[in-house]
């Protein structure tokens, strides 16, 4: 069974300061991990994905995440927050068996990021 | 190219009525998924279709929920005898078969009064 825990329900930062959104996962297999972002009244957009290649994954809009198997973590970071980053972020796991996706994504509860001017 | 589209964007219905929600996946995507997003439950998997295989219905919350996918493309999620707890945003996603990256539609907001 797979599960995802986002450690913070809300994160507040000032514009120009670093962003850290924390995620821990559990998985029976070798998982694929994703971060999705949802702006108010908009659909989910893929930020980045990890699929067993490089452990440091770069995504869109300057975000990146590092897969740490020993810590079962996949934290999302950005060096400098922008006002447009304010949104809800979801850490997502997809169990893989030999690279074949099961298709049933498991979502964390979400972290709401607020960016202050 | 066109993304995943869903209709209607908003639906208000009376308790006990049936509703149908539609999803048009990205052209060429053979896997299609339905999720539900509600305040109390977060994002929950409902059902997915993968190519010509039997769908995985393990996430459907009750037998009032059903879904079909015609011609390997468009999908319809049907909720019979709607209840107030069915109020949520219903999201559809599609992907290439056996690839985990899913692309989501804008969702249908269902309100049951």
PDB file of C-alpha atoms in Angstrom:
ATOM      1  CA  UNK A   1       0.000   0.000   0.000  1.00  0.00           C
ATOM      2  CA  UNK A   2       1.129   3.516  -0.666  1.00  0.00           C
ATOM      3  CA  UNK A   3       0.576   6.692   1.309  1.00  0.00           C
ATOM      4  CA  UNK A   4       1.720  10.282   1.329  1.00  0.00           C
ATOM      5  CA  UNK A   5       2.079  12.706   4.220  1.00  0.00           C
ATOM      6  CA  UNK A   6       2.512  16.394   3.642  1.00  0.00           C
ATOM      7  CA  UNK A   7       3.916  17.682   6.871  1.00  0.00           C
ATOM      8  CA  UNK A   8       2.517  21.208   6.692  1.00  0.00           C
ATOM      9  CA  UNK A   9      -1.037  22.150   5.802  1.00  0.00           C
ATOM     10  CA  UNK A  10      -0.056  25.825   5.419  1.00  0.00           C
ATOM     11  CA  UNK A  11       3.260  27.502   4.632  1.00  0.00           C
ATOM     12  CA  UNK A  12       3.696  31.253   4.553  1.00  0.00           C
ATOM     13  CA  UNK A  13       6.756  32.987   3.085  1.00  0.00           C
ATOM     14  CA  UNK A  14       7.763  36.441   1.968  1.00  0.00           C
ATOM     15  CA  UNK A  15       8.356  37.160  -1.686  1.00  0.00           C
ATOM     16  CA  UNK A  16      11.996  36.524  -2.582  1.00  0.00           C
ATOM     17  CA  UNK A  17      12.624  34.057   0.258  1.00  0.00           C
ATOM     18  CA  UNK A  18      13.091  30.288  -0.132  1.00  0.00           C
ATOM     19  CA  UNK A  19      10.197  27.849  -0.211  1.00  0.00           C
ATOM     20  CA  UNK A  20      10.236  24.395   1.382  1.00  0.00           C
ATOM     21  CA  UNK A  21       7.195  22.114   1.189  1.00  0.00           C
ATOM     22  CA  UNK A  22       7.735  18.793   2.936  1.00  0.00           C
ATOM     23  CA  UNK A  23       6.514  15.389   1.839  1.00  0.00           C
ATOM     24  CA  UNK A  24       7.082  11.878   3.155  1.00  0.00           C
ATOM     25  CA  UNK A  25       5.826   8.769   1.438  1.00  0.00           C
ATOM     26  CA  UNK A  26       5.490   5.064   1.927  1.00  0.00           C
ATOM     27  CA  UNK A  27       5.369   2.596  -0.901  1.00  0.00           C
ATOM     28  CA  UNK A  28       5.547  -1.136  -1.344  1.00  0.00           C
ATOM     29  CA  UNK A  29       7.478  -0.902  -4.558  1.00  0.00           C
ATOM     30  CA  UNK A  30       9.729   1.527  -6.327  1.00  0.00           C
ATOM     31  CA  UNK A  31       7.464   4.540  -6.607  1.00  0.00           C
ATOM     32  CA  UNK A  32       7.065   7.365  -9.006  1.00  0.00           C
ATOM     33  CA  UNK A  33       6.598  10.638  -7.182  1.00  0.00           C
ATOM     34  CA  UNK A  34       5.066  13.868  -8.378  1.00  0.00           C
ATOM     35  CA  UNK A  35       4.303  17.371  -7.252  1.00  0.00           C
ATOM     36  CA  UNK A  36       1.194  19.000  -8.633  1.00  0.00           C
ATOM     37  CA  UNK A  37       0.059  22.595  -8.118  1.00  0.00           C
ATOM     38  CA  UNK A  38      -3.504  23.870  -8.052  1.00  0.00           C
ATOM     39  CA  UNK A  39      -4.193  27.569  -8.341  1.00  0.00           C
ATOM     40  CA  UNK A  40      -7.566  28.828  -7.095  1.00  0.00           C
ATOM     41  CA  UNK A  41     -10.399  27.606  -9.290  1.00  0.00           C
ATOM     42  CA  UNK A  42      -7.953  25.992 -11.677  1.00  0.00           C
ATOM     43  CA  UNK A  43      -7.087  22.406 -12.518  1.00  0.00           C
ATOM     44  CA  UNK A  44      -4.079  20.467 -11.302  1.00  0.00           C
ATOM     45  CA  UNK A  45      -0.820  21.169 -13.104  1.00  0.00           C
ATOM     46  CA  UNK A  46       2.216  18.900 -13.000  1.00  0.00           C
ATOM     47  CA  UNK A  47       5.254  20.659 -11.515  1.00  0.00           C
ATOM     48  CA  UNK A  48       7.746  17.835 -11.649  1.00  0.00           C
ATOM     49  CA  UNK A  49       8.138  14.069 -11.451  1.00  0.00           C
ATOM     50  CA  UNK A  50      10.601  11.491 -10.180  1.00  0.00           C
ATOM     51  CA  UNK A  51      10.688   8.125 -11.946  1.00  0.00           C
ATOM     52  CA  UNK A  52      13.909   6.441 -10.704  1.00  0.00           C
ATOM     53  CA  UNK A  53      16.359   8.459 -12.755  1.00  0.00           C
ATOM     54  CA  UNK A  54      18.227  11.390 -11.179  1.00  0.00           C
ATOM     55  CA  UNK A  55      17.293  11.929  -7.537  1.00  0.00           C
ATOM     56  CA  UNK A  56      17.286  15.722  -7.923  1.00  0.00           C
ATOM     57  CA  UNK A  57      14.419  16.641 -10.172  1.00  0.00           C
ATOM     58  CA  UNK A  58      13.920  20.046 -11.733  1.00  0.00           C
ATOM     59  CA  UNK A  59      10.454  21.226 -12.637  1.00  0.00           C
ATOM     60  CA  UNK A  60       8.705  24.232 -14.021  1.00  0.00           C
ATOM     61  CA  UNK A  61       8.804  27.750 -12.575  1.00  0.00           C
ATOM     62  CA  UNK A  62      12.099  27.187 -10.748  1.00  0.00           C
ATOM     63  CA  UNK A  63      10.863  24.393  -8.467  1.00  0.00           C
ATOM     64  CA  UNK A  64      12.880  21.308  -7.730  1.00  0.00           C
ATOM     65  CA  UNK A  65      12.584  18.270  -5.491  1.00  0.00           C
ATOM     66  CA  UNK A  66      15.017  15.711  -4.159  1.00  0.00           C
ATOM     67  CA  UNK A  67      14.143  12.042  -3.760  1.00  0.00           C
ATOM     68  CA  UNK A  68      15.751  10.617  -0.621  1.00  0.00           C
ATOM     69  CA  UNK A  69      15.025   6.930  -0.313  1.00  0.00           C
ATOM     70  CA  UNK A  70      16.679   6.563   3.101  1.00  0.00           C
ATOM     71  CA  UNK A  71      14.382   9.256   4.491  1.00  0.00           C
ATOM     72  CA  UNK A  72      11.374   8.353   2.316  1.00  0.00           C
ATOM     73  CA  UNK A  73      11.086  12.023   1.514  1.00  0.00           C
ATOM     74  CA  UNK A  74      10.418  14.102  -1.574  1.00  0.00           C
ATOM     75  CA  UNK A  75      10.510  17.717  -0.436  1.00  0.00           C
ATOM     76  CA  UNK A  76       9.746  20.544  -2.862  1.00  0.00           C
ATOM     77  CA  UNK A  77      11.934  23.643  -2.878  1.00  0.00           C
ATOM     78  CA  UNK A  78      12.349  26.931  -4.674  1.00  0.00           C
ATOM     79  CA  UNK A  79      15.157  29.403  -3.986  1.00  0.00           C
ATOM     80  CA  UNK A  80      13.042  32.543  -4.269  1.00  0.00           C
ATOM     81  CA  UNK A  81       9.266  32.742  -3.944  1.00  0.00           C
ATOM     82  CA  UNK A  82       7.165  34.787  -6.308  1.00  0.00           C
ATOM     83  CA  UNK A  83       3.669  36.115  -5.675  1.00  0.00           C
ATOM     84  CA  UNK A  84       2.381  33.895  -8.474  1.00  0.00           C
ATOM     85  CA  UNK A  85       3.533  30.798  -6.544  1.00  0.00           C
ATOM     86  CA  UNK A  86       0.649  31.213  -4.098  1.00  0.00           C
ATOM     87  CA  UNK A  87      -1.427  28.059  -4.582  1.00  0.00           C
ATOM     88  CA  UNK A  88      -2.073  24.624  -3.129  1.00  0.00           C
ATOM     89  CA  UNK A  89       0.583  21.981  -3.703  1.00  0.00           C
ATOM     90  CA  UNK A  90       0.058  18.230  -3.704  1.00  0.00           C
ATOM     91  CA  UNK A  91       2.662  15.533  -3.271  1.00  0.00           C
ATOM     92  CA  UNK A  92       1.593  12.402  -5.112  1.00  0.00           C
ATOM     93  CA  UNK A  93       2.829   8.810  -5.233  1.00  0.00           C
ATOM     94  CA  UNK A  94       2.222   6.146  -7.846  1.00  0.00           C
ATOM     95  CA  UNK A  95       3.295   2.619  -6.954  1.00  0.00           C
ATOM     96  CA  UNK A  96       5.342   0.967  -9.677  1.00  0.00           C
ATOM     97  CA  UNK A  97       6.130  -2.682 -10.104  1.00  0.00           C
ATOM     98  CA  UNK A  98       8.982  -3.003 -12.546  1.00  0.00           C
ATOM     99  CA  UNK A  99       8.183   0.389 -13.991  1.00  0.00           C
ATOM    100  CA  UNK A 100       4.562  -0.342 -14.797  1.00  0.00           C
ATOM    101  CA  UNK A 101       2.276   2.271 -13.360  1.00  0.00           C
ATOM    102  CA  UNK A 102      -0.682   1.075 -11.352  1.00  0.00           C
ATOM    103  CA  UNK A 103      -2.389   4.297 -12.340  1.00  0.00           C
ATOM    104  CA  UNK A 104      -3.967   4.930  -8.971  1.00  0.00           C
ATOM    105  CA  UNK A 105      -2.350   8.081  -7.742  1.00  0.00           C
ATOM    106  CA  UNK A 106      -2.374   8.666  -4.011  1.00  0.00           C
ATOM    107  CA  UNK A 107      -2.454  12.334  -3.067  1.00  0.00           C
ATOM    108  CA  UNK A 108      -1.227  14.031   0.053  1.00  0.00           C
ATOM    109  CA  UNK A 109      -3.617  16.333   1.853  1.00  0.00           C
ATOM    110  CA  UNK A 110      -2.106  19.410   0.229  1.00  0.00           C
ATOM    111  CA  UNK A 111      -0.070  22.377   1.427  1.00  0.00           C
ATOM    112  CA  UNK A 112      -1.391  25.867   0.906  1.00  0.00           C
ATOM    113  CA  UNK A 113       1.431  28.255   0.109  1.00  0.00           C
ATOM    114  CA  UNK A 114       0.903  31.913   0.887  1.00  0.00           C
ATOM    115  CA  UNK A 115       3.374  34.472  -0.412  1.00  0.00           C
ATOM    116  CA  UNK A 116       3.509  37.885   1.259  1.00  0.00           C
ATOM    117  CA  UNK A 117       4.819  40.955  -0.545  1.00  0.00           C
TER     118      UNK A 117
ATOM    119  CA  UNK B   1      -2.605  20.683 -28.312  1.00  0.00           C
ATOM    120  CA  UNK B   2      -5.914  20.434 -26.505  1.00  0.00           C
ATOM    121  CA  UNK B   3      -5.872  19.288 -22.926  1.00  0.00           C
ATOM    122  CA  UNK B   4      -8.372  17.247 -20.963  1.00  0.00           C
ATOM    123  CA  UNK B   5     -11.817  18.808 -21.064  1.00  0.00           C
ATOM    124  CA  UNK B   6     -14.749  18.231 -18.747  1.00  0.00           C
ATOM    125  CA  UNK B   7     -18.380  19.216 -18.875  1.00  0.00           C
ATOM    126  CA  UNK B   8     -20.307  20.741 -17.352  1.00  0.00           C
ATOM    127  CA  UNK B   9     -17.992  22.977 -15.345  1.00  0.00           C
ATOM    128  CA  UNK B  10     -20.664  23.398 -12.696  1.00  0.00           C
ATOM    129  CA  UNK B  11     -23.711  21.301 -11.888  1.00  0.00           C
ATOM    130  CA  UNK B  12     -26.348  21.942  -9.267  1.00  0.00           C
ATOM    131  CA  UNK B  13     -28.825  19.155  -8.699  1.00  0.00           C
ATOM    132  CA  UNK B  14     -31.479  18.179  -6.205  1.00  0.00           C
ATOM    133  CA  UNK B  15     -30.947  15.318  -3.828  1.00  0.00           C
ATOM    134  CA  UNK B  16     -32.170  12.081  -5.368  1.00  0.00           C
ATOM    135  CA  UNK B  17     -31.600  13.082  -8.993  1.00  0.00           C
ATOM    136  CA  UNK B  18     -29.139  11.361 -11.311  1.00  0.00           C
ATOM    137  CA  UNK B  19     -26.228  13.264 -12.881  1.00  0.00           C
ATOM    138  CA  UNK B  20     -23.792  12.564 -15.693  1.00  0.00           C
ATOM    139  CA  UNK B  21     -20.345  14.107 -15.878  1.00  0.00           C
ATOM    140  CA  UNK B  22     -18.335  13.991 -19.067  1.00  0.00           C
ATOM    141  CA  UNK B  23     -14.607  13.792 -19.738  1.00  0.00           C
ATOM    142  CA  UNK B  24     -12.740  14.153 -23.033  1.00  0.00           C
ATOM    143  CA  UNK B  25      -9.158  12.955 -22.626  1.00  0.00           C
ATOM    144  CA  UNK B  26      -6.105  14.126 -24.518  1.00  0.00           C
ATOM    145  CA  UNK B  27      -6.048  12.585 -27.979  1.00  0.00           C
ATOM    146  CA  UNK B  28      -3.895   9.456 -28.016  1.00  0.00           C
ATOM    147  CA  UNK B  29      -4.041   8.898 -24.256  1.00  0.00           C
ATOM    148  CA  UNK B  30      -5.258   5.387 -23.628  1.00  0.00           C
ATOM    149  CA  UNK B  31      -5.600   5.614 -19.843  1.00  0.00           C
ATOM    150  CA  UNK B  32      -8.315   7.684 -18.206  1.00  0.00           C
ATOM    151  CA  UNK B  33      -8.942   8.358 -14.511  1.00  0.00           C
ATOM    152  CA  UNK B  34     -11.621   9.885 -12.314  1.00  0.00           C
ATOM    153  CA  UNK B  35     -10.920  11.494  -8.952  1.00  0.00           C
ATOM    154  CA  UNK B  36     -13.033  13.363  -6.448  1.00  0.00           C
ATOM    155  CA  UNK B  37     -11.862  16.401  -4.506  1.00  0.00           C
ATOM    156  CA  UNK B  38     -13.830  17.376  -1.437  1.00  0.00           C
ATOM    157  CA  UNK B  39     -13.100  19.462   1.633  1.00  0.00           C
ATOM    158  CA  UNK B  40     -13.195  16.651   4.113  1.00  0.00           C
ATOM    159  CA  UNK B  41     -11.568  13.904   2.075  1.00  0.00           C
ATOM    160  CA  UNK B  42      -8.990  15.646  -0.096  1.00  0.00           C
ATOM    161  CA  UNK B  43      -8.331  14.053  -3.486  1.00  0.00           C
ATOM    162  CA  UNK B  44      -9.599  10.497  -3.833  1.00  0.00           C
ATOM    163  CA  UNK B  45      -9.178   8.019  -6.650  1.00  0.00           C
ATOM    164  CA  UNK B  46     -12.480   6.719  -8.020  1.00  0.00           C
ATOM    165  CA  UNK B  47     -11.917   4.611 -11.136  1.00  0.00           C
ATOM    166  CA  UNK B  48      -9.558   4.181 -14.013  1.00  0.00           C
ATOM    167  CA  UNK B  49      -9.659   2.748 -17.492  1.00  0.00           C
ATOM    168  CA  UNK B  50      -6.510   1.373 -19.062  1.00  0.00           C
ATOM    169  CA  UNK B  51      -6.650   0.548 -22.733  1.00  0.00           C
ATOM    170  CA  UNK B  52      -8.959  -2.388 -23.408  1.00  0.00           C
ATOM    171  CA  UNK B  53      -8.599  -3.945 -19.959  1.00  0.00           C
ATOM    172  CA  UNK B  54     -11.389  -4.117 -17.431  1.00  0.00           C
ATOM    173  CA  UNK B  55     -11.569  -0.868 -15.447  1.00  0.00           C
ATOM    174  CA  UNK B  56     -10.295  -0.635 -11.887  1.00  0.00           C
ATOM    175  CA  UNK B  57     -13.390   0.382  -9.925  1.00  0.00           C
ATOM    176  CA  UNK B  58     -11.883  -0.061  -6.497  1.00  0.00           C
ATOM    177  CA  UNK B  59     -12.267   3.589  -5.542  1.00  0.00           C
ATOM    178  CA  UNK B  60     -15.979   3.994  -6.247  1.00  0.00           C
ATOM    179  CA  UNK B  61     -17.629   4.858  -2.910  1.00  0.00           C
ATOM    180  CA  UNK B  62     -20.941   3.101  -3.528  1.00  0.00           C
ATOM    181  CA  UNK B  63     -22.951   1.301  -6.175  1.00  0.00           C
ATOM    182  CA  UNK B  64     -24.642   4.600  -7.000  1.00  0.00           C
ATOM    183  CA  UNK B  65     -21.457   5.528  -8.851  1.00  0.00           C
ATOM    184  CA  UNK B  66     -20.604   4.097 -12.243  1.00  0.00           C
ATOM    185  CA  UNK B  67     -18.502   5.068 -15.221  1.00  0.00           C
ATOM    186  CA  UNK B  68     -18.079   4.017 -18.774  1.00  0.00           C
ATOM    187  CA  UNK B  69     -15.688   4.795 -21.539  1.00  0.00           C
ATOM    188  CA  UNK B  70     -16.963   4.567 -25.066  1.00  0.00           C
ATOM    189  CA  UNK B  71     -14.696   3.844 -27.996  1.00  0.00           C
ATOM    190  CA  UNK B  72     -11.601   4.168 -25.856  1.00  0.00           C
ATOM    191  CA  UNK B  73     -12.029   7.926 -25.674  1.00  0.00           C
ATOM    192  CA  UNK B  74     -14.817   9.895 -23.968  1.00  0.00           C
ATOM    193  CA  UNK B  75     -15.853   8.836 -20.485  1.00  0.00           C
ATOM    194  CA  UNK B  76     -19.018   9.480 -18.502  1.00  0.00           C
ATOM    195  CA  UNK B  77     -19.246   9.283 -14.719  1.00  0.00           C
ATOM    196  CA  UNK B  78     -22.814   8.709 -13.544  1.00  0.00           C
ATOM    197  CA  UNK B  79     -24.056   9.263 -10.023  1.00  0.00           C
ATOM    198  CA  UNK B  80     -27.515   7.911  -9.318  1.00  0.00           C
ATOM    199  CA  UNK B  81     -29.821   9.155  -6.569  1.00  0.00           C
ATOM    200  CA  UNK B  82     -27.395  11.893  -5.566  1.00  0.00           C
ATOM    201  CA  UNK B  83     -26.827  12.650  -1.899  1.00  0.00           C
ATOM    202  CA  UNK B  84     -25.501  15.823  -0.305  1.00  0.00           C
ATOM    203  CA  UNK B  85     -22.228  14.093   0.536  1.00  0.00           C
ATOM    204  CA  UNK B  86     -21.652  13.667  -3.206  1.00  0.00           C
ATOM    205  CA  UNK B  87     -21.027  17.407  -3.457  1.00  0.00           C
ATOM    206  CA  UNK B  88     -17.422  17.799  -4.596  1.00  0.00           C
ATOM    207  CA  UNK B  89     -15.243  18.634  -7.566  1.00  0.00           C
ATOM    208  CA  UNK B  90     -14.912  15.670  -9.894  1.00  0.00           C
ATOM    209  CA  UNK B  91     -11.622  15.588 -11.753  1.00  0.00           C
ATOM    210  CA  UNK B  92     -10.726  13.601 -14.809  1.00  0.00           C
ATOM    211  CA  UNK B  93      -7.184  12.846 -15.934  1.00  0.00           C
ATOM    212  CA  UNK B  94      -5.594  10.995 -18.813  1.00  0.00           C
ATOM    213  CA  UNK B  95      -2.183   9.539 -19.545  1.00  0.00           C
ATOM    214  CA  UNK B  96      -0.293   7.338 -21.913  1.00  0.00           C
ATOM    215  CA  UNK B  97      -0.787   3.732 -20.908  1.00  0.00           C
ATOM    216  CA  UNK B  98       1.557   2.540 -18.155  1.00  0.00           C
ATOM    217  CA  UNK B  99       3.104   5.966 -17.691  1.00  0.00           C
ATOM    218  CA  UNK B 100       2.403   7.578 -14.345  1.00  0.00           C
ATOM    219  CA  UNK B 101       2.262  11.196 -15.478  1.00  0.00           C
ATOM    220  CA  UNK B 102      -1.374  12.217 -15.580  1.00  0.00           C
ATOM    221  CA  UNK B 103      -2.866  15.354 -17.081  1.00  0.00           C
ATOM    222  CA  UNK B 104      -5.908  16.753 -15.352  1.00  0.00           C
ATOM    223  CA  UNK B 105      -8.979  18.521 -16.613  1.00  0.00           C
ATOM    224  CA  UNK B 106     -10.461  21.598 -14.916  1.00  0.00           C
ATOM    225  CA  UNK B 107     -13.051  19.550 -13.061  1.00  0.00           C
ATOM    226  CA  UNK B 108     -16.809  19.590 -12.628  1.00  0.00           C
ATOM    227  CA  UNK B 109     -18.097  21.176  -9.441  1.00  0.00           C
ATOM    228  CA  UNK B 110     -21.153  19.225  -8.303  1.00  0.00           C
ATOM    229  CA  UNK B 111     -23.473  20.710  -5.721  1.00  0.00           C
ATOM    230  CA  UNK B 112     -26.319  18.589  -4.378  1.00  0.00           C
ATOM    231  CA  UNK B 113     -29.041  20.633  -2.669  1.00  0.00           C
TER     232      UNK B 113
END
